[in-house]
mmCIF file of C-alpha atoms and ligand atoms in Angstrom:
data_model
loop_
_atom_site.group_PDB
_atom_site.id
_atom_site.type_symbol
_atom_site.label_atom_id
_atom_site.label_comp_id
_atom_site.label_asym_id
_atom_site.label_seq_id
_atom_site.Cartn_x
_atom_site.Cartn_y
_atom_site.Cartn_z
ATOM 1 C CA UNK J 1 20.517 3.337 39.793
ATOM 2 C CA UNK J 2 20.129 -0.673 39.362
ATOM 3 C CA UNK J 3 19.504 -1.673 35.876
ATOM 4 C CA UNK J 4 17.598 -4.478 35.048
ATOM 5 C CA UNK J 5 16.246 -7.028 32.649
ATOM 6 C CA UNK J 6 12.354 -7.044 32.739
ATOM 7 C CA UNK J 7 9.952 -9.003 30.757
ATOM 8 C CA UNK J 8 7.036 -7.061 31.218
ATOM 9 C CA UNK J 9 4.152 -9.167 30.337
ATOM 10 C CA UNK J 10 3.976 -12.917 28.647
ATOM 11 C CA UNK J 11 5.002 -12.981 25.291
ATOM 12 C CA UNK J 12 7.102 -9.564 24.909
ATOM 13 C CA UNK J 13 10.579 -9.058 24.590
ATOM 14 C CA UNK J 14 12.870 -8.570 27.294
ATOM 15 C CA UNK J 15 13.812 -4.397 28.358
ATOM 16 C CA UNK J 16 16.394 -2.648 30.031
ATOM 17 C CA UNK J 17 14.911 -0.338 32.602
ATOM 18 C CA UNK J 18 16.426 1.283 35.602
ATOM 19 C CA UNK J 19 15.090 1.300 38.740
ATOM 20 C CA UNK J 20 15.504 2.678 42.309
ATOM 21 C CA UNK J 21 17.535 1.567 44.646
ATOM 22 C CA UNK J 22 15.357 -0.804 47.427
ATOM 23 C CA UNK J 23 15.353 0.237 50.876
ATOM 24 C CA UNK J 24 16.995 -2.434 52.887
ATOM 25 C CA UNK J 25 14.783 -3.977 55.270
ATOM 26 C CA UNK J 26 16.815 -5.421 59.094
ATOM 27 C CA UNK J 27 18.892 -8.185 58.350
ATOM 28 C CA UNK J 28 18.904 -8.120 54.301
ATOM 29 C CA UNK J 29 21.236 -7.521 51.840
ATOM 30 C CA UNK J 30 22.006 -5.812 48.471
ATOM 31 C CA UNK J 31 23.737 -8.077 46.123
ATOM 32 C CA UNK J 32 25.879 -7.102 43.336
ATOM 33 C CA UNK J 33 25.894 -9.617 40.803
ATOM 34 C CA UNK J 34 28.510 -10.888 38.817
ATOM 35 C CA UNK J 35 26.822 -13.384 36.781
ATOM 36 C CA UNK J 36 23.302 -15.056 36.306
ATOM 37 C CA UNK J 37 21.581 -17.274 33.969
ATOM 38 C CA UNK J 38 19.592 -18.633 31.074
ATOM 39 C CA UNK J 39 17.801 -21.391 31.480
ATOM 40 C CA UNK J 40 14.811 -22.916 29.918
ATOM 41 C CA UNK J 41 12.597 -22.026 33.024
ATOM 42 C CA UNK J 42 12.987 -18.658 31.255
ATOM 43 C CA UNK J 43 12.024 -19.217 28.273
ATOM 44 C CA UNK J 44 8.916 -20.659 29.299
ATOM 45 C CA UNK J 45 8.700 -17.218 31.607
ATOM 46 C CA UNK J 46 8.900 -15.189 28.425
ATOM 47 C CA UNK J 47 6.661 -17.674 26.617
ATOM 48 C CA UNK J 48 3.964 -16.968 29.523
ATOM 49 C CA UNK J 49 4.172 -20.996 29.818
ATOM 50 C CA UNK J 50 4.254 -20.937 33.812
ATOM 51 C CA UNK J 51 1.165 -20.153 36.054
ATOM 52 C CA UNK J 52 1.283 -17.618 38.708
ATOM 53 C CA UNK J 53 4.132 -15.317 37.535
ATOM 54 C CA UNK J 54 3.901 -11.614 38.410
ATOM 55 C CA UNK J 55 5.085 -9.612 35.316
ATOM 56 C CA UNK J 56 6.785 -7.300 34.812
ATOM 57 C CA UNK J 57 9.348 -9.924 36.475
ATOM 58 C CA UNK J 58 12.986 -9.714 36.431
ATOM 59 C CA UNK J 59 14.368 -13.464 35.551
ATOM 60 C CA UNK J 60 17.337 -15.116 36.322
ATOM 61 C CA UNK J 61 16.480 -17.476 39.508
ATOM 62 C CA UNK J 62 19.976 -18.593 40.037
ATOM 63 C CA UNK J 63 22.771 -16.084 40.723
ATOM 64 C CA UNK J 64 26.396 -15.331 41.679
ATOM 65 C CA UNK J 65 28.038 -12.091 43.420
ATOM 66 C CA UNK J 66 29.607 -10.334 46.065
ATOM 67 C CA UNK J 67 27.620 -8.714 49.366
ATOM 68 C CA UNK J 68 27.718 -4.720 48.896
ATOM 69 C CA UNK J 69 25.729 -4.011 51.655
ATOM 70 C CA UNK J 70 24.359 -5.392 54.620
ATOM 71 C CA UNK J 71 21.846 -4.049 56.773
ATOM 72 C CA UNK J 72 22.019 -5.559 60.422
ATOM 73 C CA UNK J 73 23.099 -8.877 60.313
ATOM 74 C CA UNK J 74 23.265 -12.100 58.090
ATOM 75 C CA UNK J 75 24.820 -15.686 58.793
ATOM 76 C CA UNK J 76 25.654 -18.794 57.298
ATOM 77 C CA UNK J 77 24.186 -22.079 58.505
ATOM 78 C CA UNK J 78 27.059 -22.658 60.322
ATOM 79 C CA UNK J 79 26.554 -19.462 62.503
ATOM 80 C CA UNK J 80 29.087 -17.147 60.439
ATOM 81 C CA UNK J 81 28.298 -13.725 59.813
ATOM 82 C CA UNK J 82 28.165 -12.640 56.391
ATOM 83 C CA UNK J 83 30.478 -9.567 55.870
ATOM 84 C CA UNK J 84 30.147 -6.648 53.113
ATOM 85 C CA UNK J 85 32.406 -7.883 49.709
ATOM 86 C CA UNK J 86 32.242 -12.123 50.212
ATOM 87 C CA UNK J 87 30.980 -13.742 47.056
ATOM 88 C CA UNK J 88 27.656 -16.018 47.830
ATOM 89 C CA UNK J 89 24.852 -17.549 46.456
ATOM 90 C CA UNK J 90 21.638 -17.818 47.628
ATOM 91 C CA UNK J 91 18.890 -20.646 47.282
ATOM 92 C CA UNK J 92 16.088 -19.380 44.940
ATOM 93 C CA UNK J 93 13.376 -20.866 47.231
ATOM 94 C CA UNK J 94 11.821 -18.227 49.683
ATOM 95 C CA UNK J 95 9.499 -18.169 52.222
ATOM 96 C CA UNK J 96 8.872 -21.557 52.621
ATOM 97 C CA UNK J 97 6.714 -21.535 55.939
ATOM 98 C CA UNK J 98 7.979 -24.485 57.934
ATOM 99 C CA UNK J 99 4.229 -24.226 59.378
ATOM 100 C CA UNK J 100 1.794 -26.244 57.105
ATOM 101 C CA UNK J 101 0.894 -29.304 56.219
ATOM 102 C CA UNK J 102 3.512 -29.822 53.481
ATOM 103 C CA UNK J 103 6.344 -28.506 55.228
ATOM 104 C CA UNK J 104 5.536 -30.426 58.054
ATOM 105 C CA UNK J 105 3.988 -33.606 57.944
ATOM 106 C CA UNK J 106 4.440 -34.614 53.925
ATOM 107 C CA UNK J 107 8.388 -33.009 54.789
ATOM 108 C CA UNK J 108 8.649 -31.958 50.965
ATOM 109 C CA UNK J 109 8.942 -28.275 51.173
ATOM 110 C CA UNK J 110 9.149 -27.798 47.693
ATOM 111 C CA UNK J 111 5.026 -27.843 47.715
ATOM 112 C CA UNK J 112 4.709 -25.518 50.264
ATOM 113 C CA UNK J 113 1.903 -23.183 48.947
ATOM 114 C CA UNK J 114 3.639 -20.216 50.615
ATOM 115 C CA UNK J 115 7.114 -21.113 48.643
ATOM 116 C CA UNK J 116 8.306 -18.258 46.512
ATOM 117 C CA UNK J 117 11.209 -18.289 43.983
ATOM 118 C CA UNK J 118 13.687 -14.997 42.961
ATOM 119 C CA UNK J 119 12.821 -14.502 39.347
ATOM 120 C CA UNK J 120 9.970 -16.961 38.861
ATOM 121 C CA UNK J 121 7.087 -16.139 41.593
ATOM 122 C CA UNK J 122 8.893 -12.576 42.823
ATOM 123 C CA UNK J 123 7.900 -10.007 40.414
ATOM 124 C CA UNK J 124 9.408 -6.842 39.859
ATOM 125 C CA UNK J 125 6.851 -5.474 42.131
ATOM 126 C CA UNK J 126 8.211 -7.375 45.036
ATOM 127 C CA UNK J 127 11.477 -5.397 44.366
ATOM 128 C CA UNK J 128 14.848 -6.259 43.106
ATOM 129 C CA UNK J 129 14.081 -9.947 43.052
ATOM 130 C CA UNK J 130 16.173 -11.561 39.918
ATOM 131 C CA UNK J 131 18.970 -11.899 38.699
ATOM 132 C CA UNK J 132 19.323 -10.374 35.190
ATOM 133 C CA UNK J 133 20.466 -6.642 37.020
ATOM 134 C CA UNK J 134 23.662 -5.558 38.249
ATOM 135 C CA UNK J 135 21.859 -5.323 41.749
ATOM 136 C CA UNK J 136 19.710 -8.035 43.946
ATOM 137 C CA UNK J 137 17.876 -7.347 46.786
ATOM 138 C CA UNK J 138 18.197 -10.304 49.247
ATOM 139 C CA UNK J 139 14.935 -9.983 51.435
ATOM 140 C CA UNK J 140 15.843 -11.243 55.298
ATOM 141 C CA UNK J 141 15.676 -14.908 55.780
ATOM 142 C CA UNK J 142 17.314 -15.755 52.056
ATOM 143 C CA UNK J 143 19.269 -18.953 52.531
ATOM 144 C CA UNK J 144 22.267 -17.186 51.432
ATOM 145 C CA UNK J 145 25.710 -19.517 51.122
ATOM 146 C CA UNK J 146 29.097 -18.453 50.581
ATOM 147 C CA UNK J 147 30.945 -19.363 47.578
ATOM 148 C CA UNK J 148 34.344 -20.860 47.561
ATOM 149 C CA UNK J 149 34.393 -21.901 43.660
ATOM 150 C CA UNK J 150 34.787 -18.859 41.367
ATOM 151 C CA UNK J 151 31.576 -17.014 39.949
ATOM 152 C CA UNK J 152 31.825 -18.814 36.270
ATOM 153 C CA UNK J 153 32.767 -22.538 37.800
ATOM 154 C CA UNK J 154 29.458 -22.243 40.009
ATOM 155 C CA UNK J 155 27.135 -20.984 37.208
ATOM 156 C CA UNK J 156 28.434 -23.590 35.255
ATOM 157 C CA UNK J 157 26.228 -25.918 37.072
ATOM 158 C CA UNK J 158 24.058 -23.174 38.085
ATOM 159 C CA UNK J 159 20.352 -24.182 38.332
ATOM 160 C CA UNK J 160 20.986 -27.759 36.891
ATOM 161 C CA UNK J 161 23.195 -28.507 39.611
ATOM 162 C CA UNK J 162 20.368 -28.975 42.636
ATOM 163 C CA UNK J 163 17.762 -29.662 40.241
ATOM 164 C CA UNK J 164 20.231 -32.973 38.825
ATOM 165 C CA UNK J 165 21.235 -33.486 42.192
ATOM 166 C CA UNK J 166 17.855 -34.279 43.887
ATOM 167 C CA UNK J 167 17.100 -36.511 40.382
ATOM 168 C CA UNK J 168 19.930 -38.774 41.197
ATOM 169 C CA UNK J 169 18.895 -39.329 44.942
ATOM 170 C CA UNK J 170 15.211 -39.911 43.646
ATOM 171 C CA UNK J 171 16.972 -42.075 41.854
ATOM 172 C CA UNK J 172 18.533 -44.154 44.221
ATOM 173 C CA UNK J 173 21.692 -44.690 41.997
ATOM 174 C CA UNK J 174 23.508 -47.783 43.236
ATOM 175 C CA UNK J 175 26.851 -48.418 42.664
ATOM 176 C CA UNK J 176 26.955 -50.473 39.606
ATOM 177 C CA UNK J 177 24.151 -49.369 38.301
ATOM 178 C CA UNK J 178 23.593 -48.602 34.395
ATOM 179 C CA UNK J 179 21.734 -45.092 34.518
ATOM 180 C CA UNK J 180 19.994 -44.226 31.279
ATOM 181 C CA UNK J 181 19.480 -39.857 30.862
ATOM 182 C CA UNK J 182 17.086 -38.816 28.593
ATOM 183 C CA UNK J 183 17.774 -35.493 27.493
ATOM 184 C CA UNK J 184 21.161 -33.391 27.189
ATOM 185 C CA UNK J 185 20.504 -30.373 28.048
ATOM 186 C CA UNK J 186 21.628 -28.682 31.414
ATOM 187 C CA UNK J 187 19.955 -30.582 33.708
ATOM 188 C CA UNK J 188 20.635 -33.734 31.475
ATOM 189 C CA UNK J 189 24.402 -33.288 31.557
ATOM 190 C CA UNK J 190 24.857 -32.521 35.205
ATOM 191 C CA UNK J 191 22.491 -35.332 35.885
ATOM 192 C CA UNK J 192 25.375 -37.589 33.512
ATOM 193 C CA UNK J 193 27.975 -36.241 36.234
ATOM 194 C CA UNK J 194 26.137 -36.499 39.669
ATOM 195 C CA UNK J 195 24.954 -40.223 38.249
ATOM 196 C CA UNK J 196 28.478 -41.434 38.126
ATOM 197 C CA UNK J 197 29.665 -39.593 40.913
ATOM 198 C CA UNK J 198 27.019 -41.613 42.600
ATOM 199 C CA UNK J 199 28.869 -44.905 41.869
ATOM 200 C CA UNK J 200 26.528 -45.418 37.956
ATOM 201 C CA UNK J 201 29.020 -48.058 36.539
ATOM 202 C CA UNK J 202 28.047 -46.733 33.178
ATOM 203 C CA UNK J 203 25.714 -43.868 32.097
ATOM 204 C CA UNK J 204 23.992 -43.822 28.408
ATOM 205 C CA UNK J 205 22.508 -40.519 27.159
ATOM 206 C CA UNK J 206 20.175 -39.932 24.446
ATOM 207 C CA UNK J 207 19.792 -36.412 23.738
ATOM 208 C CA UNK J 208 20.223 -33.902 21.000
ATOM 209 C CA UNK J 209 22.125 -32.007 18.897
ATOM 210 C CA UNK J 210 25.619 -33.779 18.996
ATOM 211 C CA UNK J 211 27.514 -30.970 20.357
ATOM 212 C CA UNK J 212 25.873 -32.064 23.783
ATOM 213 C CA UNK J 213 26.302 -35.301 23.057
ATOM 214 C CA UNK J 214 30.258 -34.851 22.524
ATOM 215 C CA UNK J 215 30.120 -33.245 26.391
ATOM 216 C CA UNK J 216 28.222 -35.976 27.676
ATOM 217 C CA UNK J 217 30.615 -38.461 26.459
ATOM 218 C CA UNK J 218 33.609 -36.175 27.475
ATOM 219 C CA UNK J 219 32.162 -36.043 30.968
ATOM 220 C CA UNK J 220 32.082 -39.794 31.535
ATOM 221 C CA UNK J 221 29.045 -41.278 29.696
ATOM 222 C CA UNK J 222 30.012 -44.634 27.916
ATOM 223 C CA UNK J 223 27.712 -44.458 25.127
ATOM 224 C CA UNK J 224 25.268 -41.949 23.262
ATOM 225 C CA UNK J 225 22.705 -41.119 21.271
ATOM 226 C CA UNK J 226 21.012 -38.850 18.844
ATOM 227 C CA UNK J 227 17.535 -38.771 19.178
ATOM 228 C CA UNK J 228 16.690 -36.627 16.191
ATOM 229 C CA UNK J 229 18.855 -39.407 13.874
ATOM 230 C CA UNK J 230 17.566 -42.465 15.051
ATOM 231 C CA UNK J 231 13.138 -43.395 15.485
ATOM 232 C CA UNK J 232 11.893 -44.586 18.469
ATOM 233 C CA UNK J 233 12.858 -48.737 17.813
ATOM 234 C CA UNK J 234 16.582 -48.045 16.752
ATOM 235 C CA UNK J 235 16.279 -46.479 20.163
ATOM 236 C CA UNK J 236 15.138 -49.393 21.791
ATOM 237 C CA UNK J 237 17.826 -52.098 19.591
ATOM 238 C CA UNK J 238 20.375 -49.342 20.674
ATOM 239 C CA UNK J 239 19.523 -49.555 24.395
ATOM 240 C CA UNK J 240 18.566 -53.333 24.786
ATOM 241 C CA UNK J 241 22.150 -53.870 22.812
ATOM 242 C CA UNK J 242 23.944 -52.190 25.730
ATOM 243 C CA UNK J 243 21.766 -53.477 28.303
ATOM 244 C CA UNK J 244 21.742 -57.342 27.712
ATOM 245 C CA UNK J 245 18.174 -56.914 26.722
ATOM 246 C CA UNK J 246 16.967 -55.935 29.935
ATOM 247 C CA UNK J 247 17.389 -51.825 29.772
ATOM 248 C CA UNK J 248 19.075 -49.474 32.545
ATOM 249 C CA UNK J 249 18.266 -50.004 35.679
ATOM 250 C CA UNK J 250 17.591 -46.470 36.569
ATOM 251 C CA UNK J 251 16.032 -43.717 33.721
ATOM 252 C CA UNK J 252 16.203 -40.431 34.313
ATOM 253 C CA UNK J 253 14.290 -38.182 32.460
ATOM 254 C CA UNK J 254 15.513 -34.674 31.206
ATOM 255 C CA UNK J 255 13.639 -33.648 28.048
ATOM 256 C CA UNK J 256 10.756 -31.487 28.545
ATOM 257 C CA UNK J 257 8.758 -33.804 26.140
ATOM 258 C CA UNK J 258 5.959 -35.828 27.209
ATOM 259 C CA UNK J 259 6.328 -39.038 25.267
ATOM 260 C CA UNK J 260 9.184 -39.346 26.791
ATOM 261 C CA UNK J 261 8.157 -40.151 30.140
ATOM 262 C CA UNK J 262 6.119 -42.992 28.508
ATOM 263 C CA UNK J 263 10.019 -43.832 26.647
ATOM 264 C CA UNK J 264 11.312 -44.013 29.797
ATOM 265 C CA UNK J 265 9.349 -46.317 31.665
ATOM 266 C CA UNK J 266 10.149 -48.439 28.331
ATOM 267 C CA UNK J 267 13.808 -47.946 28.635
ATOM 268 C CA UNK J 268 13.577 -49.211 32.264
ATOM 269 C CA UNK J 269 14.776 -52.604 32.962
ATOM 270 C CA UNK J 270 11.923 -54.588 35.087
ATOM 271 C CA UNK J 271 11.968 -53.373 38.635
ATOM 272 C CA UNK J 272 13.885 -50.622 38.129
ATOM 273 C CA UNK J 273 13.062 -47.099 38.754
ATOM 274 C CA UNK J 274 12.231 -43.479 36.330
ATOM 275 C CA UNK J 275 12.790 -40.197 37.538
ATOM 276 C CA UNK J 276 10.849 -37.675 35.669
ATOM 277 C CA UNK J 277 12.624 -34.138 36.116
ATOM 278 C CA UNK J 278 12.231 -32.554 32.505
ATOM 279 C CA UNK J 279 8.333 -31.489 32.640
ATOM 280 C CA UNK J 280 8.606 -28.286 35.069
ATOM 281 C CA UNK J 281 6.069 -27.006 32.909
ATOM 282 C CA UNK J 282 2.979 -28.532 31.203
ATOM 283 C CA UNK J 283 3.378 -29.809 27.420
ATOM 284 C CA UNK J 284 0.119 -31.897 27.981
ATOM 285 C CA UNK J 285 -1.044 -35.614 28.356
ATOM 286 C CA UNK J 286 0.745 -38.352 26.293
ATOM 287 C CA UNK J 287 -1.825 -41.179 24.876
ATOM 288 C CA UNK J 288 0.519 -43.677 23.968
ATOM 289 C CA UNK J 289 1.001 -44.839 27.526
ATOM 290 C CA UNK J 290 -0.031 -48.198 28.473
ATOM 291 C CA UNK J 291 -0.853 -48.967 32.131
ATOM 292 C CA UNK J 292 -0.346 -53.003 31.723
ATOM 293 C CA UNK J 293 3.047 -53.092 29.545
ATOM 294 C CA UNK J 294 4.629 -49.854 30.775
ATOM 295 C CA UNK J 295 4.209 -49.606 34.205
ATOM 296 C CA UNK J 296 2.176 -52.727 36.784
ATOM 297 C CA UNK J 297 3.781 -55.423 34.359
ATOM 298 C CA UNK J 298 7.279 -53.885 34.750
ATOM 299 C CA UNK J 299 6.698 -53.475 38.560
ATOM 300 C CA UNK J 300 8.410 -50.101 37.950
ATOM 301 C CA UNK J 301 9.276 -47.570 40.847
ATOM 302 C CA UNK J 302 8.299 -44.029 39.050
ATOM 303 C CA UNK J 303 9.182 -41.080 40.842
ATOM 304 C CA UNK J 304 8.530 -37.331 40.005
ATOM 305 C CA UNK J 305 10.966 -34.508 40.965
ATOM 306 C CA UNK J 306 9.859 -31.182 41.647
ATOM 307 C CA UNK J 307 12.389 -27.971 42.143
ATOM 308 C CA UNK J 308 15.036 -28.751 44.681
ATOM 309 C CA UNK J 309 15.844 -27.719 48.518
ATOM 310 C CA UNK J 310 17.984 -25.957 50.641
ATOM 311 C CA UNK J 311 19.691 -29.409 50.797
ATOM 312 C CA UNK J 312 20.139 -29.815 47.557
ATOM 313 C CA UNK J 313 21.611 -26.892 46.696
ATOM 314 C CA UNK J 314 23.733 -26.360 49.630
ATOM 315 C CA UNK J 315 25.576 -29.873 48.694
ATOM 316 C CA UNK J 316 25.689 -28.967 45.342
ATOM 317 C CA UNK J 317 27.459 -25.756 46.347
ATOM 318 C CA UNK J 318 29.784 -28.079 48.182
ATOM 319 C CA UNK J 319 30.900 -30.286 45.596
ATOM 320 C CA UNK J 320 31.348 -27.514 43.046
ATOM 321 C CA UNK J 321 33.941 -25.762 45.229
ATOM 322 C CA UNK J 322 35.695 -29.294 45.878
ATOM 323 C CA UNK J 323 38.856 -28.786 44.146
ATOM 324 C CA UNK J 324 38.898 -32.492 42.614
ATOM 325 C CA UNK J 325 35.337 -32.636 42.545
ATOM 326 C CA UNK J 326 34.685 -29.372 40.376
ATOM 327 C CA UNK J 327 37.061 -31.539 37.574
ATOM 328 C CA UNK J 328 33.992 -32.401 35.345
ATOM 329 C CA UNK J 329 32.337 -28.276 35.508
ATOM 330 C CA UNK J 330 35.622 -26.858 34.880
ATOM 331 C CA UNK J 331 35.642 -29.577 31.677
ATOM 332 C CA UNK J 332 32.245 -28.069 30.756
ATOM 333 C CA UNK J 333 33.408 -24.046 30.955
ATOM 334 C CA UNK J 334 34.258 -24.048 27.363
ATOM 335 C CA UNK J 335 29.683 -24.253 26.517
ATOM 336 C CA UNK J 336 29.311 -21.479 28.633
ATOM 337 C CA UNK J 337 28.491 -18.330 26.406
ATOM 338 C CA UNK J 338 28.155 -14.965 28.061
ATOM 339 C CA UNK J 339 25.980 -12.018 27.142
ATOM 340 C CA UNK J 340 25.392 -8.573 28.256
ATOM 341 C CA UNK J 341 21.727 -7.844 29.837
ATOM 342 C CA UNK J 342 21.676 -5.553 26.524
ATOM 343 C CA UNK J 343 21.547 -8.899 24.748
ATOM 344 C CA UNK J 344 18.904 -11.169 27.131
ATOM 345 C CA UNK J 345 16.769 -11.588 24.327
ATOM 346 C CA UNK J 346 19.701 -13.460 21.848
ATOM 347 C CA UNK J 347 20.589 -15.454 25.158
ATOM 348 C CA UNK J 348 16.702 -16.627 24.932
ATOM 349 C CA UNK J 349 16.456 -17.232 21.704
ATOM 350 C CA UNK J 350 19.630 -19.266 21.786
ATOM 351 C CA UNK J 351 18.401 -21.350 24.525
ATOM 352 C CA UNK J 352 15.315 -21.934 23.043
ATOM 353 C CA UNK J 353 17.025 -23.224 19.936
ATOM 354 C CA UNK J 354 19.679 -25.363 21.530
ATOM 355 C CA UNK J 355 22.358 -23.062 20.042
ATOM 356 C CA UNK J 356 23.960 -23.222 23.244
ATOM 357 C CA UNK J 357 24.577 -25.792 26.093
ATOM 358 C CA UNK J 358 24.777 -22.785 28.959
ATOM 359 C CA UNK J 359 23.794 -19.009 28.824
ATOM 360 C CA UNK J 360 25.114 -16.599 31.095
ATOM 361 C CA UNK J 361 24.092 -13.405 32.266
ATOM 362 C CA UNK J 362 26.841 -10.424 32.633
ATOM 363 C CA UNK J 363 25.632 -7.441 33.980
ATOM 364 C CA UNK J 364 28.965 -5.624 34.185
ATOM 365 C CA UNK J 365 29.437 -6.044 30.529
ATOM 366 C CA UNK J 366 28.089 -2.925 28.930
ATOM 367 C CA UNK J 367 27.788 -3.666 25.245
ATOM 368 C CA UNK J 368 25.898 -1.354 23.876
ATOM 369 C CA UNK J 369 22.809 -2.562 21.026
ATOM 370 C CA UNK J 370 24.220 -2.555 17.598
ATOM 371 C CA UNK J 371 21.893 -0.238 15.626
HETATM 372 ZN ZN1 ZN D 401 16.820 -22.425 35.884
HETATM 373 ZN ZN1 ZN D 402 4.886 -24.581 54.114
#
């Protein structure tokens, strides 16, 4: 029988509980998976900090394995059948209806009201929907892609990897371009990578604690930052310094903390442009923005960046498995840290603390609890 990782309501601790096996529906799949993730998404899940989310609910939104079985048939987008035993992915996003208004006309799918997400809007309830569990049930229609890159190169990225990806093309890096990131977590560091694979001439990071930092600057940023060790003007001194006074000319923004966006638009030169990716969930207003000096005066381009695509991830799947491409993840391998589902709640609480850059998900390893 599957086993699985369930938080069953907001605010409780993460269980092991087996389940039965789904009936495959024409054209799905069962998925048995080698590795999923951690990410703050989550923690916020556990903390009950999203809206709409069906507990009991099995997390882990972003997975890696190999097809066990396939009822009827399954393709790729480029018309190949999917065969029992090839690793793949699979986009999180579900159900997006290509029928209203959003989808559509607006052509940002990501609002679709029908959209649902493996491990964030699927519940337990809507079967074996996440990824902390040695089995997945892939419903029919699941963008599923193979996977060229091994399982622990891929989750290296994981769920930062579309998410950074669709911040830099908000983003509109130019080549040349000084990119400021804001944050260092995940989604921070990938977005360091993607922005000078984008042509960034320089990137500058300002993030916390300094183990992050250290991978930043391993991955290619030119300068960084501690936050926690320097107030908001030695941030400013520190950024006009290496900006000849005029700040970057794109911001990216990576933190999760409100004030921040307002930092941002500050750390912006004049006409340049702020991508705000870090607030997937709601940490309430700021009231130290100012609508004259931070924004119309600065003729700023502010763009928000909600979830990612089919696009997004499929390219990001792409690059990943690029042998001279994937240089910078396999770099970043040595912050992955791997638990057993037996031990989701440590990989929380480690996340949640910054104790760790990236948390894994092994269902095949069977630790057993300590007593
Ligand atoms: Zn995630
Ligand atoms: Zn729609």
């Amino acid at each position: 029988m599957p086993r699985v990782a369930v938080i069953p309501e907001s605010n409780s601790p993460v269980e092991i509980r087996e389940v039965a096996e789904p009936q495959l529906e024409a054209d799905s799949a069962l998925l048995e998976v080698e590795l999923s993730e951690v990410c703050g998404t989550d923690v916020y899940l556990q903390q009950g900090r999203l809206q709409g989310v069906p507990y009991p609910l099995v997390p882990g939104h972003v997975s890696v394995g190999r097809l066990s079985k396939i009822r009827g048939q399954m393709f790729d987008i480029e018309g190949r059948a999917f065969h029992e035993g090839d690793r793949v992915t699979f986009l999180d996003v579900h159900h997006t209806c290509n029928a209203c208004w959003y989808c559509l006309v607006a052509k940002v799918s990501t609002r679709c009201p029908q959209r649902k997400v493996y491990g964030i809007t699927y519940g337990l309830n809507d079967g074996l929907c996440g990824g902390w569990a040695d089995q997945l049930y892939l419903k029919p229609n699941t963008r599923v892609v193979r996977l060229d890159a091994d399982s622990e190169t891929f989750m290296t990225g994981g769920c930062a990897l579309p998410t950074s990806l669709h911040a830099v093309e908000r983003g509109d890096i130019a080549i040349g371009d000084t990119v400021l990131v804001l944050g260092s977590g995940p989604v921070g560091i990938n977005a360091v990578i993607l922005a000078l694979m984008r042509g960034a001439l320089r990137v500058l990071c300002i993030g916390a604690p300094d183990y992050r930092l250290e991978a930043a600057r391993e991955l290619g940023a030119s300068d960084v930052l501690n936050f926690v060790a320097h107030d908001e003007q030695e941030r400013l001194d520190w950024l006009w310094e290496s900006t000849n006074g005029r700040g970057a000319d794109v911001t990216i923004e990576a933190t999760g903390v409100p004030e921040a966006v307002v930092a941002a638009m500050r750390f912006t030169r004049d006409g340049g442009r702020v991508v705000i990716v870090g607030q997937y969930t709601d940490h309430g207003a700021v009231s130290i923005f100012n609508p004259h000096l931070d924004l119309n005066k600065k003729h700023l381009d502010v763009r928000g960046c909600w979830g990612s695509d089919f696009s997004h991830f499929y390219r990001g799947v792409q690059i990943i498995s690029d042998p001279v491409r994937a240089h910078s993840w396999l770099t970043l391998r040595k912050n992955l840290t791997r638990y057993p589902l037996v031990k989701a709640n440590q990989a929380l609480a480690d996340v949640a603390n910054a104790k760790v850059l990236k948390a894994l998900i092994d269902p095949n390893d069977m630790a057993v609890p300590r007593s």
